[in-house]
Short mmCIF file of C-alpha atoms in Angstrom, two decimals:
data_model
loop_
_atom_site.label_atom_id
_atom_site.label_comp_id
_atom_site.label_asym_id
_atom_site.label_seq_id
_atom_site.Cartn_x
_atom_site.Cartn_y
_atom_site.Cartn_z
CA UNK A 149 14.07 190.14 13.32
CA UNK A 150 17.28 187.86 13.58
CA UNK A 151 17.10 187.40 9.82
CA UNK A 152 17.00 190.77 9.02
CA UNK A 153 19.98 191.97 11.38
CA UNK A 154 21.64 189.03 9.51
CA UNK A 155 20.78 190.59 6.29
CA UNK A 156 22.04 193.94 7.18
CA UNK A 157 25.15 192.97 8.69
CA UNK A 158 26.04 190.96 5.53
CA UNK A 159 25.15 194.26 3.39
CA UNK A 160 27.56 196.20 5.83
CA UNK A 161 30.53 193.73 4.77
CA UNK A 162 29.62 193.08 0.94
CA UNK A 163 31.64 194.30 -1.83
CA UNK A 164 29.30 197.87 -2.40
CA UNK A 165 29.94 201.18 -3.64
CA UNK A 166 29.67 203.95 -0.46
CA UNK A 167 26.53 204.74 0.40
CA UNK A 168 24.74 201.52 -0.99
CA UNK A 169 23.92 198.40 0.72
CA UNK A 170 22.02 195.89 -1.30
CA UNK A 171 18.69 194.86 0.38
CA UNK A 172 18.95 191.17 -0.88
CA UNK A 173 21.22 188.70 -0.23
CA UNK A 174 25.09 188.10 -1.66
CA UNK A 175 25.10 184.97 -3.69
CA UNK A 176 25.33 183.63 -7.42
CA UNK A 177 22.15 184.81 -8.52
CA UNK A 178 22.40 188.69 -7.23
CA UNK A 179 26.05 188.56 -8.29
CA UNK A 180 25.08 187.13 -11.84
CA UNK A 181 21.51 189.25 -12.60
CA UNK A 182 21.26 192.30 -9.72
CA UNK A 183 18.49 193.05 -11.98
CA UNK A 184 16.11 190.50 -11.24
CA UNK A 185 17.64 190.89 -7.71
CA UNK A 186 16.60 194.57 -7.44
CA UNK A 187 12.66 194.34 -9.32
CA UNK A 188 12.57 191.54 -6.41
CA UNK A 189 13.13 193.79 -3.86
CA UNK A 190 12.32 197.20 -5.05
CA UNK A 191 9.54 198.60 -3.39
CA UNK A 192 5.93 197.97 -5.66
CA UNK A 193 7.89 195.80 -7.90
CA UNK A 194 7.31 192.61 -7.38
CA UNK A 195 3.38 193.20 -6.96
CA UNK A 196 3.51 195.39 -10.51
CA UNK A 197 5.02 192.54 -12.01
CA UNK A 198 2.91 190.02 -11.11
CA UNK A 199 -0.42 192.17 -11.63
CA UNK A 200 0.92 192.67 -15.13
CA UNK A 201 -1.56 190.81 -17.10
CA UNK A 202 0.92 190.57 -20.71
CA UNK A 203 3.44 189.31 -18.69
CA UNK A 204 1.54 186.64 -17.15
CA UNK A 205 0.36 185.79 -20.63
CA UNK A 206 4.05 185.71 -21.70
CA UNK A 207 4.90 183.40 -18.50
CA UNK A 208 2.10 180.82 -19.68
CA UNK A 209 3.23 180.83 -23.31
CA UNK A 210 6.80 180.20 -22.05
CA UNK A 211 5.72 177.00 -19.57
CA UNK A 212 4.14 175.80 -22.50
CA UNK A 213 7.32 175.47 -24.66
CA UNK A 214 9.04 172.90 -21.95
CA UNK A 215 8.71 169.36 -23.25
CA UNK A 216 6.85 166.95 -21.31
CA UNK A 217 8.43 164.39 -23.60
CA UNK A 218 11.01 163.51 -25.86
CA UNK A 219 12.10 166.28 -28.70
CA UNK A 220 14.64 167.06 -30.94
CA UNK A 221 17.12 167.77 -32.10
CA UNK A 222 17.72 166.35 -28.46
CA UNK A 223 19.11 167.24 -25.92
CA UNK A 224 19.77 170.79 -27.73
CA UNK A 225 15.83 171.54 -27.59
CA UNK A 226 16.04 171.07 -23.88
CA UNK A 227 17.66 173.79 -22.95
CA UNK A 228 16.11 175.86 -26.07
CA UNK A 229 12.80 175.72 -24.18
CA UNK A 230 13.71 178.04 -21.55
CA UNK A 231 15.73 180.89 -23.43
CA UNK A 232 14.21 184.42 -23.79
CA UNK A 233 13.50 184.69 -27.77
CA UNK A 234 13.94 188.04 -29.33
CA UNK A 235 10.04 188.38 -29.08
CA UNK A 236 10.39 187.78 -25.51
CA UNK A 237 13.42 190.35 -24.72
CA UNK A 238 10.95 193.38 -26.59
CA UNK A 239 7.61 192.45 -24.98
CA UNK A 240 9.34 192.43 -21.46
CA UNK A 241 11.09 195.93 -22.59
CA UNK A 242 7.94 197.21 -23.26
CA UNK A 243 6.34 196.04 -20.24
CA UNK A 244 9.08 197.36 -17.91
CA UNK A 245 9.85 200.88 -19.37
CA UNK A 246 5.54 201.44 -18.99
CA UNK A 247 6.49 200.32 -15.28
CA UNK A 248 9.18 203.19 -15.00
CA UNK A 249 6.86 205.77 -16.13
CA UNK A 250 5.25 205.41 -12.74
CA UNK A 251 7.13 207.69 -10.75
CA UNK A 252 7.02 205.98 -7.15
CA UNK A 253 8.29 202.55 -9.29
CA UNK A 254 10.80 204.28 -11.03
CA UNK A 255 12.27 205.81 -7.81
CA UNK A 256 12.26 202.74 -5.97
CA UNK A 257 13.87 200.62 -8.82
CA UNK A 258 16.38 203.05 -10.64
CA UNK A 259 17.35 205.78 -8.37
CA UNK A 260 17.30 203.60 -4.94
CA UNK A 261 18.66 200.32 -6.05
CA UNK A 262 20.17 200.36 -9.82
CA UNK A 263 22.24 203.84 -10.10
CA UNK A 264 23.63 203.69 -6.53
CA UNK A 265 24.71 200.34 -6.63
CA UNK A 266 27.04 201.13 -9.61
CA UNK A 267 25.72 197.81 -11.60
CA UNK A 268 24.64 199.14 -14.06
CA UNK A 269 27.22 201.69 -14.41
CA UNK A 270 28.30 202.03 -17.87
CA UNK A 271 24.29 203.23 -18.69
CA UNK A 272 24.72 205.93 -15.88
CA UNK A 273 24.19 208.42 -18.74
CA UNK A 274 20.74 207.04 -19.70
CA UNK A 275 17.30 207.89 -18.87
CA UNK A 276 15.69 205.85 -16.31
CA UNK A 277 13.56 204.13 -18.92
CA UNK A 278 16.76 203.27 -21.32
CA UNK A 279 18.57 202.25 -18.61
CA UNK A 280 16.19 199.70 -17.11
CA UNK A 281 15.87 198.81 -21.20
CA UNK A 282 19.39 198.11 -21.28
CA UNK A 283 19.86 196.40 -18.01
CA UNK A 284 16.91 193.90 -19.15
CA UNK A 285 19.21 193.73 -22.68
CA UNK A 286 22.05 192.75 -21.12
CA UNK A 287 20.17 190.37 -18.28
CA UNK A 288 18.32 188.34 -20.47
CA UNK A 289 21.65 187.65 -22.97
CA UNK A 290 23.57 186.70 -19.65
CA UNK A 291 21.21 183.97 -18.79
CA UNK A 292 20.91 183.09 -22.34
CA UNK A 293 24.41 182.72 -22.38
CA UNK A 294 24.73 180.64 -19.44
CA UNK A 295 22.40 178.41 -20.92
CA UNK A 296 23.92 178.36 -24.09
CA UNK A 297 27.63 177.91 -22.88
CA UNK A 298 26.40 175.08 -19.52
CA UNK A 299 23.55 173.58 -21.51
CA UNK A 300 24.07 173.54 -24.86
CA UNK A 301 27.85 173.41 -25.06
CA UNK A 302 28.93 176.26 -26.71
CA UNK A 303 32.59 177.65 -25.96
CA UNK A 304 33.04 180.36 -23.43
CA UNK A 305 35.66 183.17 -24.58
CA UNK A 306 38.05 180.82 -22.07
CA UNK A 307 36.82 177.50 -23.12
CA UNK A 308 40.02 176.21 -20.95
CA UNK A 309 38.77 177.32 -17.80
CA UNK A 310 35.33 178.26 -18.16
CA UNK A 311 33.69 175.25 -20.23
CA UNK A 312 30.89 173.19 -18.96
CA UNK A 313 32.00 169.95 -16.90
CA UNK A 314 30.13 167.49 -19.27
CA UNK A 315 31.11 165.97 -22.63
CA UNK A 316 27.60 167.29 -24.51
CA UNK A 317 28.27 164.75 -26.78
CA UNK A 318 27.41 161.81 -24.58
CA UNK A 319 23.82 160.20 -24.78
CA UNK A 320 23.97 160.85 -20.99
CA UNK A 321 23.25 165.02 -21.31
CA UNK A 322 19.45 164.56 -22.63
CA UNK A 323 18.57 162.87 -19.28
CA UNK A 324 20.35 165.06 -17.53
CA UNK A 325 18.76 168.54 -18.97
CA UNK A 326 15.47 166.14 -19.12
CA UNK A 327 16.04 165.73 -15.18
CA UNK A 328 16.85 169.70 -14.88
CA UNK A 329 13.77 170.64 -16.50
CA UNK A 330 11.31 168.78 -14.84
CA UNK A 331 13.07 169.64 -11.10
CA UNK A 332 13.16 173.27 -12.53
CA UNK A 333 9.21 173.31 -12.90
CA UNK A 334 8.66 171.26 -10.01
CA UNK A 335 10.27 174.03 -7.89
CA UNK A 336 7.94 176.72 -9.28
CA UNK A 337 6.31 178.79 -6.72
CA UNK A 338 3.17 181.06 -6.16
CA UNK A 339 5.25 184.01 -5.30
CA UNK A 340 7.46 183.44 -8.71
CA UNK A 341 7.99 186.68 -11.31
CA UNK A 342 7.76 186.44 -14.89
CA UNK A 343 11.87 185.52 -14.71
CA UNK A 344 12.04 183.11 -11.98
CA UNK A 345 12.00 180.06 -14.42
CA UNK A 346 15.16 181.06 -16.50
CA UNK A 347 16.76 182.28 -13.60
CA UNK A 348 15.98 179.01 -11.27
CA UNK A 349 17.09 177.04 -14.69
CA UNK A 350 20.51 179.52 -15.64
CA UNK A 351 21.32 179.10 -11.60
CA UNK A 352 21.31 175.36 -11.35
CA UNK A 353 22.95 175.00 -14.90
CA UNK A 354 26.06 176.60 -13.09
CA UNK A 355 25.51 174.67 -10.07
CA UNK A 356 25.86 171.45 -12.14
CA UNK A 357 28.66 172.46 -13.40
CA UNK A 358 30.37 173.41 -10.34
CA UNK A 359 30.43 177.19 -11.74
CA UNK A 360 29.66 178.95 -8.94
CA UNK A 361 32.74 180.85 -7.98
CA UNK A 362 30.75 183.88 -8.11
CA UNK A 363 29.16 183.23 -4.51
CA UNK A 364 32.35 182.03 -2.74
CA UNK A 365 34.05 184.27 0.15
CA UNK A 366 30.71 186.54 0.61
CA UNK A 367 30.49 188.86 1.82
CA UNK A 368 33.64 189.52 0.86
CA UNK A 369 34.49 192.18 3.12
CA UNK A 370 33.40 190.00 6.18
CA UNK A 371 35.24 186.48 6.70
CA UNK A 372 38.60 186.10 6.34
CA UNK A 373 38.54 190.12 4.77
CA UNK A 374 36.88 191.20 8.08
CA UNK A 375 39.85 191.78 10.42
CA UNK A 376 41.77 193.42 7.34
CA UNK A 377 38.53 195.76 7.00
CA UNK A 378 38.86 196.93 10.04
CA UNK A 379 42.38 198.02 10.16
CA UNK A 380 41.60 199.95 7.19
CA UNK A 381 39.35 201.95 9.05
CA UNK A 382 41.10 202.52 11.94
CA UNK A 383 44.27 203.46 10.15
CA UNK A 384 46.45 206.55 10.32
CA UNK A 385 46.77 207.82 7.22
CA UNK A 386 49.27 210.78 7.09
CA UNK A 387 52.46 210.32 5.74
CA UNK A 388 51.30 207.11 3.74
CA UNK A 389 51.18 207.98 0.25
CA UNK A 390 49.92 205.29 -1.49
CA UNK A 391 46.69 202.55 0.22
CA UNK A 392 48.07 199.23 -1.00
CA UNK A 393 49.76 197.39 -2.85
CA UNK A 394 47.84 194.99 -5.30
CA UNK A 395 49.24 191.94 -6.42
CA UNK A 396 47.80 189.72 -8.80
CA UNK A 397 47.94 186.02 -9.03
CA UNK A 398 49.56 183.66 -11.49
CA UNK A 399 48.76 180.12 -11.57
CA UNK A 400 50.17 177.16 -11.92
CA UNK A 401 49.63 174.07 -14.61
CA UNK A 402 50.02 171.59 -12.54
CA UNK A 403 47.45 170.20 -10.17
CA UNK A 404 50.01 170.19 -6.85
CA UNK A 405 51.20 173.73 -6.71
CA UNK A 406 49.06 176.17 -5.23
CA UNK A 407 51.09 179.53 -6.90
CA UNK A 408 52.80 179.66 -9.69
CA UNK A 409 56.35 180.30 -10.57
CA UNK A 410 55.50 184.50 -11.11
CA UNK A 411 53.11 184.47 -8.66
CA UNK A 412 56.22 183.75 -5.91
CA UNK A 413 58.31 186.35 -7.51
CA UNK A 414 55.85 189.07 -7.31
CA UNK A 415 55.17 188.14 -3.54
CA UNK A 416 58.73 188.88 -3.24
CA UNK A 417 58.89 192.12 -4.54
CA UNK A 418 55.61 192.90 -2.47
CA UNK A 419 56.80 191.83 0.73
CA UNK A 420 60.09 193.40 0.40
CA UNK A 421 57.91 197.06 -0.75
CA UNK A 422 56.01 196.75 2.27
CA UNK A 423 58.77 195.79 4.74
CA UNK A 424 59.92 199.10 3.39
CA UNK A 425 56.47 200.89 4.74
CA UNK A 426 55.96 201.77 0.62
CA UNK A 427 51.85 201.03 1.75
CA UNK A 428 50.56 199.57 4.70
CA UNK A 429 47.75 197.24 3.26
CA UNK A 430 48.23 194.27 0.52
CA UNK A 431 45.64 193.56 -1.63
CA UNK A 432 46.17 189.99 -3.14
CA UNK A 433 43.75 189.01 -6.26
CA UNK A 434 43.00 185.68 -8.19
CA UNK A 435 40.52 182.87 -8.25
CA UNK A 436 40.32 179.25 -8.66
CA UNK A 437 41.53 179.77 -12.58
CA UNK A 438 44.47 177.49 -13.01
CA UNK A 439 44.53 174.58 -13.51
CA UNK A 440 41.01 174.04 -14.62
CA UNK A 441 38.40 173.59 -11.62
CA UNK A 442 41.63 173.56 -9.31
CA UNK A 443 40.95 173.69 -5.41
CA UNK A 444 43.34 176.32 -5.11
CA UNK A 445 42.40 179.98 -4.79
CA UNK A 446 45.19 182.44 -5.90
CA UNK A 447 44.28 184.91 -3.11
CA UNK A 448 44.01 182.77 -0.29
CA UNK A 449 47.22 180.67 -1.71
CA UNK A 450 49.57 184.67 -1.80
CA UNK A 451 47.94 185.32 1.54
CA UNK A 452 49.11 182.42 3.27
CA UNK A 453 52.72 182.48 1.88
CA UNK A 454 52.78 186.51 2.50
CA UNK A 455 52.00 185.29 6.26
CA UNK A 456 54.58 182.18 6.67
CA UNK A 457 57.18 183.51 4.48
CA UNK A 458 57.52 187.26 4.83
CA UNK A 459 55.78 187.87 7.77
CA UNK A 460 53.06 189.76 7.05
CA UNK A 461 50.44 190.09 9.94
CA UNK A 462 47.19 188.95 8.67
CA UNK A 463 45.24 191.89 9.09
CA UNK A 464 47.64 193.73 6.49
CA UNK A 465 46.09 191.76 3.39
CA UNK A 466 43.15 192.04 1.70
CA UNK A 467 41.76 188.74 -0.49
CA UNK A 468 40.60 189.94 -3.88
CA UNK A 469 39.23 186.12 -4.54
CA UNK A 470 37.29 186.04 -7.67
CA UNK A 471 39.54 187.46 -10.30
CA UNK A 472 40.30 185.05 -13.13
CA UNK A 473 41.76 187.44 -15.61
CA UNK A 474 44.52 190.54 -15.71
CA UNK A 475 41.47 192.43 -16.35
CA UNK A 476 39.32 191.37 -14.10
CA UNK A 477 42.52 191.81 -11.51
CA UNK A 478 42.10 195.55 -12.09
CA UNK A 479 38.52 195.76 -11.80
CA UNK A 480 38.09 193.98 -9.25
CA UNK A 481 40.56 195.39 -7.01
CA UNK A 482 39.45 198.70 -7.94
CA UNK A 483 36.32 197.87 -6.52
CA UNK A 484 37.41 196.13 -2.94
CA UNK A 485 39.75 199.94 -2.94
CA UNK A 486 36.20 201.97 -3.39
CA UNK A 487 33.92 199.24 -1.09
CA UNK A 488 36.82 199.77 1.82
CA UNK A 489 36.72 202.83 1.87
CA UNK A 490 40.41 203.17 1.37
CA UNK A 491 41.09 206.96 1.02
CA UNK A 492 40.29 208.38 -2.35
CA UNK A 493 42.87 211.43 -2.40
CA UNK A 494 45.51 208.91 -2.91
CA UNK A 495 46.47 205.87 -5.68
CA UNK A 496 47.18 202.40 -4.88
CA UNK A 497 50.75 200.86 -6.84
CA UNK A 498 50.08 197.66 -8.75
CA UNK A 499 52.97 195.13 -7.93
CA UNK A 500 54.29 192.38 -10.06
CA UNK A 501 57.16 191.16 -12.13
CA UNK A 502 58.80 194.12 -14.30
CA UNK A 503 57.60 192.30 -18.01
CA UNK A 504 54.28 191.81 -16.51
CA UNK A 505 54.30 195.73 -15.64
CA UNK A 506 55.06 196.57 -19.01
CA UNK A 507 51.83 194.49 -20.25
CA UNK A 508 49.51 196.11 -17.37
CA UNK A 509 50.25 199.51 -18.28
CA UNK A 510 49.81 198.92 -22.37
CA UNK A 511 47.65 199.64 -25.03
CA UNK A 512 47.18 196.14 -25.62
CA UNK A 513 45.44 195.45 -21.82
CA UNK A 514 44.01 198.90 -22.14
CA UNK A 515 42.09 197.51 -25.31
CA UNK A 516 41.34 194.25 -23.76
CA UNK A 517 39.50 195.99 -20.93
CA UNK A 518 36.71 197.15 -23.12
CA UNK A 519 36.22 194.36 -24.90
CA UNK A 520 36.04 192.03 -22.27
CA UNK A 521 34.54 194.44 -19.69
CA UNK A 522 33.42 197.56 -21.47
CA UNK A 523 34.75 199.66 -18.82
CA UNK A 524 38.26 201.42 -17.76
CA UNK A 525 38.33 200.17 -13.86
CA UNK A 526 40.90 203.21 -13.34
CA UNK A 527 43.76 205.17 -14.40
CA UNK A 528 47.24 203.95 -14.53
CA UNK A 529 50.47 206.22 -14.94
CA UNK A 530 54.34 204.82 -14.38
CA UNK A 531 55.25 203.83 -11.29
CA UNK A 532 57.98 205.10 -8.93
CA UNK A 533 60.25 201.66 -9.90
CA UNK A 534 60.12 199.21 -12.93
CA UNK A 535 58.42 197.07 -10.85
CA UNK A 536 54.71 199.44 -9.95
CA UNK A 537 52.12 201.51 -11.81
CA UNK A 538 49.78 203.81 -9.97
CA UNK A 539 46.66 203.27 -10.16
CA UNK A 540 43.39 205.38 -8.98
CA UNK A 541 40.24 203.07 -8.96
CA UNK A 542 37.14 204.73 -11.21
CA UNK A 543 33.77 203.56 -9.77
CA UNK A 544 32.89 202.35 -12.93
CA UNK A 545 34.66 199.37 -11.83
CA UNK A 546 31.46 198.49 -10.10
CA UNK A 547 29.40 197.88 -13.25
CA UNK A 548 28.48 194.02 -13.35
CA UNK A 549 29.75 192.34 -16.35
CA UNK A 550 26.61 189.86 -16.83
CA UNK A 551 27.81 187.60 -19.76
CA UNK A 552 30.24 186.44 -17.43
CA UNK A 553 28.68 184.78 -14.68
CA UNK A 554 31.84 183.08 -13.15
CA UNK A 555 33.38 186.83 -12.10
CA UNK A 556 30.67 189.30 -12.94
#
């Protein structure tokens, strides 16, 4: 009983479109594949799965490509061992949309768990059997990716920030992925499904690596968010036309600063908007982005100096702390604006330096939001000053990106 009122209070806080709360708990893993997440918890799943007899038969043929001894080309066939082959990715398609056809698994999975909790947002327009198809698409490239990127060494698309920890090319990395692959089996379990293996592997992969940003601050509207949360909902509306003002990070180079130079003179211009009453909530967004594996977080960093400096109570700011991009600034806080149940009849203003404006409202980021993220995370028209855009959140904000497992 005390676990599950722990369970559902953590729901109540995490970072979920209205009207959803996740039955599973907020960490790396959910963050990084809700899929396997959801056919965990979905009602019938898990059983279905593991009475499936091809998929068992798949499961065996894919324990039997680990090595139990030396291989090569080393330590590349290591890791090759546990990613899902193109044979793989269609059986398992084929397996699952048979599964949907069931209509009591197909509510359960798709219209209780993967179209209300916006994940899986950009194949809204898909049956449930294509969109299941396409969620397992894009699931199984994710871990493959992770795998490929913290195993193998292959560049991220930010090789600067996001790169494995390791130099692949020392002798060292084939007993290490040797070591991961035996501890990997060694934790296999009764109760596993057919993906537990590549997802137990793809998890500690970023663990080694120290890549799990992804889990930090949940739930995110509980902890240090909590107070903030609470203000929102208590809040007097009328006369306030815009919910917040977001402001996103900009870090430094250099490993002592905690903000960097823009990032100070975009607090400025916040704190001096809201001293002004322009909004009467701050939302604050960045990670631990610059530089590389710093101990900094942009968020926390802007909330502290909004507190010291200007004077801005506490429960005024929001932390948006997983952002590690200008587009992932924008869709994220788009989706802290839906998941707090700010008021939707009004826009939030994004805040920042007036060049950095100019770029947020462009073509140019406009273009870089679908090819990074494949989604518009809301609409942005000119601001009142040189200094703002509006912007109105779009729910499709909520749709995980999965080959990004650092800010999905």
């Amino acid at each position: 009983m005390a676990a599950a009122l722990s369970l559902a209070s953590a729901t109540t806080a995490a970072q979920e479109p209205a009207g959803y709360a996740s039955p599973f708990a907020d960490n790396v893993p959910t963050r990084a594949f809700p899929l396997f997440a959801m056919m965990r918890t979905a009602d019938g799943w898990a059983q279905a799965l593991r009475d499936d007899s091809v998929l068992q038969t798949l499961t065996a043929d894919r324990a039997a490509r680990i090595p139990t001894g030396p291989c090569t080309p080393s330590p590349q066939c290591l890791a090759d061992a546990w990613v899902w082959t193109d044979a793989d990715i269609a059986l398992v398609e084929g397996r699952l949309r048979r599964l949907v056809e069931n209509p009591k698994l197909g509510k359960a999975l798709v219209a209780q768990q993967m179209r209300p909790s916006g994940r899986f947002a950009r194949y809204t327009a898909l049956s449930d059997a294509d969109l299941v198809a396409a969620a397992w698409a894009e699931t199984a490239a994710a871990t493959n990716r992770v795998i490929a990127v913290y195993a193998k060494g292959a560049a991220p698309r930010y090789p600067v920030i996001d790169a494995t920890t390791f130099n692949m090319a020392l002798p060292q990395m084939t007993d290490i992925l040797s070591a991961h692959g035996v501890a990997t089996v060694a934790q296999a379990k009764g109760t596993d499904l057919f993906f537990d293996p590549a997802l137990r592997y793809a998890a500690g992969l970023l663990q080694m690596n120290e890549r799990i940003d992804a889990g930090n601050f949940r739930p995110l509207l509980g902890g240090d968010n909590a107070g903030t949360n609470r203000a929102i909902g208590s809040m007097n509306w009328r006369g306030k036309p815009y919910t917040a003002l977001l402001v996103f990070g900009h870090g430094p180079e250099d490993a002592q600063s905690r903000t960097g130079v823009m990032g100070h003179i975009r607090l400025s211009i916040a704190a001096d908007m809201f001293a002004r009453g322009v909004a009467p909530f701050i939302i604050v967004s960045g990670g631990n982005v610059h530089p590389n594996r710093t101990p900094f977080n942009e968020a926390v960093e802007m909330k502290r100096l909004l507190i010291t400096q200007y004077g801005v109570p506490a429960d005024r700011i929001l932390i948006e702390p997983h952002a590690r991009h200008t587009t992932t600034n924008l869709r994220n806080c788009a989706r802290l604006l839906l998941a707090a149940k700010f008021p939707t009849d009004r826009p939030a203003l994004v805040v920042s330096d007036h060049r950095t404006i100019q770029y947020i409202g462009s073509d140019v980021l406009a273009q870089r939001n679908l090819a990074e993220m494949g989604v518009q995370p809301g609409r942005l028209t000119p601001g009142p000053d040189q200094f703002t855009l509006v912007f109105t959140p779009d729910p499709i904000a909520f749709h995980a990106e999965a080959i990004d497992p650092l800010d999905p």
